Amino acid sequence: MPVRVIHTLAELRAALSGHPRTAFVPTMGNLHQGHLDLVRIAHEHGGPVVTSIFVNRLQFAPTEDFDRYPRTLSSDVEALERVRCDIVFAPDEHELYPEPQGFKLHPPAEIADILEGRSRPGFFTGVSTVVHKLFNIVQPAVAVFGKKDYQQLMIIRRMVAQMALPVEIVAAETTRAADGLALSSRNGYLSPTERAEAPRLARCLGQLAVSLRAAGRIHSAALSELETAAMRELEQHGWAPDYVAVRRRRDLLIPSAPDEALVVLAAARLGATRLIDNLEF
C-alpha cells in the first residue's frame, strides 16, 4: 500500500482519528538510512507511523543554510514507502505557521545554551517550538529521535516531562557508514576529499574515550587536556572545531565522579560543512 502524503493539519487529524497508538518520526527531509532506521523502530512501538517532513525556519540562524537545505520530497516519499511508512505529513510553511510564531518554547539555559546552543544561539528554542507544535498536531503515543542529535534528544525528553505531554520518547542509536561516519543530511555537502577525511571525527571521540578510561580518574584538568588534544588533532587535519566536550549523560554537565555514565560530544567544520557526533561510554 503506497504511503499517504498529507499537506494539511485538517486532513492529517482526520486520517489519524481513532488511532490511539500513532508513532511519529519528525524530520526535515533529505532522508538517509538513519532516518529510515527511525521509521523501522517506530513500527515496533505503534501504528500508524507518521513521518513529518518540514524544514523549520525557526531553528536556522540568519547565517545558516535554510535556503540551500535540500528539499527532496519526491525521493523521500519513495524511500519511506520502502520502509512501510503509513503517512508523510509535509506541510508548507504557511500551513504550520499561518501567522508569525510569537509564542515560542524556550528551554532552560543550563541545557540549551551550552554546546550546540552556545554555537547556535536560539537553535533549541526553534527545535522545541516546532516539536511541541508537531506533537500537538500528530498526537503521537510514541516519537522516535536519533542519538546523533544527543543534546536535542535530552531537551525533547525534558520538554515532554515538564510539559506533561503523553508521548513516549524512544532513542535510536546513531546509524553510521562502514567507515564510522555518522549519517547526516549534511554529509551530502562534503567533497570527495572531505568525505574521505570526515570519519576522523568519530575516531577522535573514540580515542578520547579510550584515553579517559585508561586514566582511571576524572578531574577537570585531565578532561580539559584530553578535549584540547582532540580539538588540536582535528585542527591539524583541516577542521575548525566548535567544541569537543566530555559530559554526564543525564544532564550534559561536567562530570565530577568516576562512576558516572559519560558521553563525549563534538561539532566541527570540515570545509563549509558543519558535522556533529557523540559517543557514550
Coordinates of C-alpha atoms in Angstrom, one line a residue:
M1 CA 0.0 0.0 0.0
P2 CA 1.6 3.4 -1.0
V3 CA 2.4 5.9 1.6
R4 CA -0.2 8.6 2.0
V5 CA 1.1 12.1 1.6
I6 CA -0.8 14.8 3.5
H7 CA -0.2 18.5 3.4
T8 CA -2.8 20.0 5.8
L9 CA -3.5 19.8 9.5
A10 CA -7.2 19.1 8.9
E11 CA -6.5 16.1 6.6
L12 CA -3.9 14.7 9.0
R13 CA -6.2 14.9 12.0
A14 CA -9.0 13.2 10.1
A15 CA -6.6 10.5 8.9
L16 CA -5.4 9.8 12.5
S17 CA -8.8 9.9 14.1
G18 CA -9.4 6.7 16.1
H19 CA -5.8 5.7 16.1
P20 CA -4.6 6.0 19.8
R21 CA -1.2 4.4 19.2
T22 CA 0.3 6.6 16.5
A23 CA 4.1 6.5 16.2
F24 CA 5.9 9.6 15.0
V25 CA 9.3 10.4 13.3
P26 CA 9.8 14.2 12.8
T27 CA 12.4 15.1 10.1
M28 CA 13.4 17.9 7.9
G29 CA 13.6 15.7 4.8
N30 CA 16.6 14.9 2.6
L31 CA 16.3 11.5 4.2
H32 CA 19.2 9.0 4.6
Q33 CA 19.4 5.5 6.1
G34 CA 19.5 6.9 9.6
H35 CA 16.0 8.4 9.2
L36 CA 14.7 5.1 7.7
D37 CA 16.0 3.2 10.7
L38 CA 14.0 5.5 12.9
V39 CA 10.9 4.6 10.9
R40 CA 11.6 0.9 11.3
I41 CA 11.9 1.4 15.1
A42 CA 8.7 3.4 15.1
H43 CA 6.9 0.3 13.6
E44 CA 7.9 -1.7 16.7
H45 CA 6.2 0.8 19.0
G46 CA 2.9 1.7 17.4
G47 CA 0.9 2.3 14.3
P48 CA 0.2 4.0 12.1
V49 CA 3.6 5.5 11.6
V50 CA 3.7 9.2 10.6
T51 CA 6.9 10.9 9.3
S52 CA 6.9 14.6 9.1
I53 CA 9.0 16.5 6.5
F54 CA 9.3 20.2 7.3
V55 CA 12.4 22.5 7.1
N56 CA 11.9 24.6 10.2
R57 CA 13.0 28.2 9.7
L58 CA 12.9 28.9 13.4
Q59 CA 15.9 26.7 14.1
F60 CA 18.2 28.3 11.5
A61 CA 20.2 31.4 12.2
P62 CA 20.3 34.1 9.5
T63 CA 23.9 33.0 8.6
E64 CA 22.9 29.3 8.3
D65 CA 21.8 27.2 5.3
F66 CA 18.0 27.4 5.4
D67 CA 17.6 28.4 1.8
R68 CA 20.0 25.8 0.5
Y69 CA 18.9 23.0 2.7
P70 CA 17.8 20.2 0.2
R71 CA 14.1 19.8 -0.4
T72 CA 13.7 16.3 -1.8
L73 CA 10.1 15.3 -1.1
S74 CA 9.6 13.0 -4.1
S75 CA 12.7 10.8 -3.3
D76 CA 11.9 11.0 0.4
V77 CA 8.4 9.6 -0.2
E78 CA 9.8 6.8 -2.3
A79 CA 12.3 5.9 0.5
L80 CA 9.6 6.0 3.1
E81 CA 7.4 3.6 1.0
R82 CA 10.2 1.1 1.1
V83 CA 10.1 1.0 5.0
R84 CA 6.3 1.0 5.1
C85 CA 5.7 4.4 6.5
D86 CA 2.0 4.9 6.6
I87 CA 1.7 8.7 6.4
V88 CA 4.0 11.5 5.3
F89 CA 3.0 14.9 6.8
A90 CA 4.6 17.5 4.5
P91 CA 3.1 20.9 5.3
D92 CA 4.2 24.1 3.7
E93 CA 5.4 26.9 5.9
H94 CA 2.1 28.8 5.9
E95 CA 0.3 25.7 7.0
L96 CA 2.4 25.1 10.0
Y97 CA 3.0 28.8 10.7
P98 CA -0.1 30.6 9.4
E99 CA 1.0 33.7 11.3
P100 CA 4.3 34.7 12.8
Q101 CA 5.1 32.3 15.6
G102 CA 5.2 34.8 18.5
F103 CA 4.7 32.0 21.1
K104 CA 7.9 30.0 21.4
L105 CA 9.1 27.4 23.8
H106 CA 12.4 28.4 25.5
P107 CA 14.2 25.5 27.1
P108 CA 16.3 26.3 30.3
A109 CA 19.6 28.0 29.6
E110 CA 21.6 25.4 31.6
I111 CA 20.7 22.7 29.0
A112 CA 20.1 24.8 25.9
D113 CA 22.8 27.5 25.9
I114 CA 25.7 25.0 26.1
L115 CA 27.5 23.0 23.4
E116 CA 25.2 23.3 20.3
G117 CA 23.2 26.1 21.9
R118 CA 26.4 28.1 22.5
S119 CA 27.5 27.6 18.9
R120 CA 23.9 28.2 17.5
P121 CA 22.1 30.7 19.7
G122 CA 18.3 30.1 19.6
F123 CA 18.6 26.8 17.9
F124 CA 16.9 24.8 20.6
T125 CA 14.1 27.3 21.0
G126 CA 13.3 26.7 17.3
V127 CA 13.5 22.9 17.8
S128 CA 11.4 22.9 21.0
T129 CA 8.8 25.1 19.5
V130 CA 8.3 23.1 16.3
V131 CA 8.5 19.7 18.0
H132 CA 5.9 20.7 20.6
K133 CA 3.7 22.0 17.8
L134 CA 4.1 18.8 15.8
F135 CA 3.2 16.8 18.9
N136 CA 0.0 18.8 19.3
I137 CA -0.8 18.2 15.7
V138 CA 0.0 14.5 15.4
Q139 CA -0.8 13.5 19.0
P140 CA 1.5 10.5 18.9
A141 CA 1.8 7.9 21.6
V142 CA 5.5 7.4 20.7
A143 CA 8.1 9.6 19.0
V144 CA 11.5 8.3 17.8
F145 CA 14.6 10.5 17.8
G146 CA 18.2 9.6 17.0
K147 CA 21.0 9.8 19.5
K148 CA 23.2 11.6 16.9
D149 CA 21.5 14.8 18.0
Y150 CA 22.3 14.0 21.6
Q151 CA 21.6 17.4 23.2
Q152 CA 18.4 17.7 21.2
L153 CA 17.2 14.3 22.4
M154 CA 17.8 15.3 26.0
I155 CA 16.0 18.6 25.6
I156 CA 13.0 17.0 24.0
R157 CA 12.8 14.4 26.8
R158 CA 12.9 17.3 29.4
M159 CA 10.3 19.2 27.5
V160 CA 7.9 16.1 27.4
A161 CA 8.4 15.5 31.1
Q162 CA 8.0 19.1 32.2
M163 CA 5.0 19.9 29.9
A164 CA 3.3 16.6 30.9
L165 CA 3.0 15.5 27.3
P166 CA 1.6 12.0 26.8
V167 CA 4.4 10.9 24.5
E168 CA 6.9 8.2 25.0
I169 CA 10.3 9.3 23.6
V170 CA 12.3 6.4 22.1
A171 CA 16.0 6.9 21.5
A172 CA 17.6 5.3 18.5
E173 CA 21.3 4.5 18.1
T174 CA 23.3 6.6 15.6
T175 CA 23.4 5.0 12.1
R176 CA 26.9 5.0 10.7
A177 CA 28.6 4.4 7.4
A178 CA 31.0 1.5 7.1
D179 CA 34.0 3.8 7.9
G180 CA 32.3 5.1 11.1
L181 CA 30.9 8.4 9.8
A182 CA 27.6 9.3 11.4
L183 CA 25.0 9.6 8.7
S184 CA 23.7 13.1 8.3
S185 CA 21.8 15.0 5.6
R186 CA 24.7 17.5 5.6
N187 CA 27.2 14.8 4.6
G188 CA 26.0 15.4 1.0
Y189 CA 27.7 18.8 1.1
L190 CA 31.2 17.2 1.5
S191 CA 33.5 17.0 -1.4
P192 CA 35.1 13.6 -2.1
T193 CA 38.3 14.6 -0.3
E194 CA 36.3 15.9 2.7
R195 CA 34.2 12.8 2.7
A196 CA 37.4 10.7 3.0
E197 CA 38.5 12.8 5.9
A198 CA 35.2 13.0 7.7
P199 CA 35.4 9.7 9.7
R200 CA 38.3 11.3 11.7
L201 CA 35.7 13.0 13.9
A202 CA 34.3 9.7 15.2
R203 CA 37.8 8.3 15.6
C204 CA 38.8 11.3 17.7
L205 CA 35.9 10.7 20.0
G206 CA 36.8 7.0 20.3
Q207 CA 40.4 7.8 21.1
L208 CA 39.4 10.3 23.8
A209 CA 37.1 7.8 25.4
V210 CA 39.9 5.2 25.5
S211 CA 42.3 7.7 27.0
L212 CA 39.9 8.7 29.7
R213 CA 39.2 5.1 30.6
A214 CA 43.0 4.5 30.8
A215 CA 43.5 7.5 33.1
G216 CA 41.1 5.9 35.6
R217 CA 40.3 9.2 37.3
I218 CA 38.1 12.1 36.3
H219 CA 39.1 15.7 37.2
S220 CA 38.7 18.9 35.3
A221 CA 42.4 19.3 34.3
A222 CA 42.5 15.8 32.8
L223 CA 39.3 16.4 30.9
S224 CA 40.4 19.7 29.6
E225 CA 43.7 18.3 28.4
L226 CA 42.0 15.4 26.5
E227 CA 39.4 17.7 25.0
T228 CA 42.1 20.2 23.8
A229 CA 44.2 17.3 22.4
A230 CA 41.2 16.1 20.3
M231 CA 40.5 19.6 19.0
R232 CA 44.2 20.0 18.2
E233 CA 44.2 16.8 16.1
L234 CA 41.2 18.0 14.2
E235 CA 42.7 21.3 13.5
Q236 CA 45.9 19.7 12.3
H237 CA 43.9 17.9 9.6
G238 CA 42.0 20.9 8.4
W239 CA 39.0 21.0 10.7
A240 CA 37.6 24.0 12.6
P241 CA 36.2 22.6 15.8
D242 CA 33.5 24.4 17.8
Y243 CA 33.8 22.0 20.7
V244 CA 34.9 18.6 22.0
A245 CA 33.4 18.0 25.4
V246 CA 33.1 15.2 27.9
R247 CA 29.8 15.4 29.8
R248 CA 27.5 13.4 32.0
R249 CA 24.8 11.7 30.0
R250 CA 22.0 12.6 32.4
D251 CA 22.3 16.4 32.2
L252 CA 25.3 17.3 30.0
L253 CA 27.1 18.9 32.9
I254 CA 30.8 18.4 33.5
P255 CA 31.4 15.1 35.3
S256 CA 32.7 15.0 38.8
A257 CA 32.6 11.3 39.9
P258 CA 34.4 8.3 38.5
D259 CA 31.4 6.1 38.1
E260 CA 29.2 8.5 36.1
A261 CA 27.8 7.5 32.7
L262 CA 29.5 9.8 30.2
V263 CA 29.2 11.0 26.7
V264 CA 31.8 12.9 24.6
L265 CA 30.2 15.3 22.1
A266 CA 31.8 17.3 19.2
A267 CA 31.0 19.7 16.5
A268 CA 33.5 20.8 13.8
R269 CA 33.5 22.3 10.4
L270 CA 35.2 20.5 7.5
G271 CA 35.4 23.0 4.7
A272 CA 32.0 24.6 4.6
T273 CA 30.2 21.7 6.3
R274 CA 29.5 21.5 10.0
L275 CA 29.4 18.0 11.4
I276 CA 28.4 16.7 14.8
D277 CA 28.9 13.4 16.6
N278 CA 28.9 11.8 20.0
L279 CA 29.9 8.6 21.8
E280 CA 28.6 7.2 25.0
F281 CA 31.0 5.4 27.3

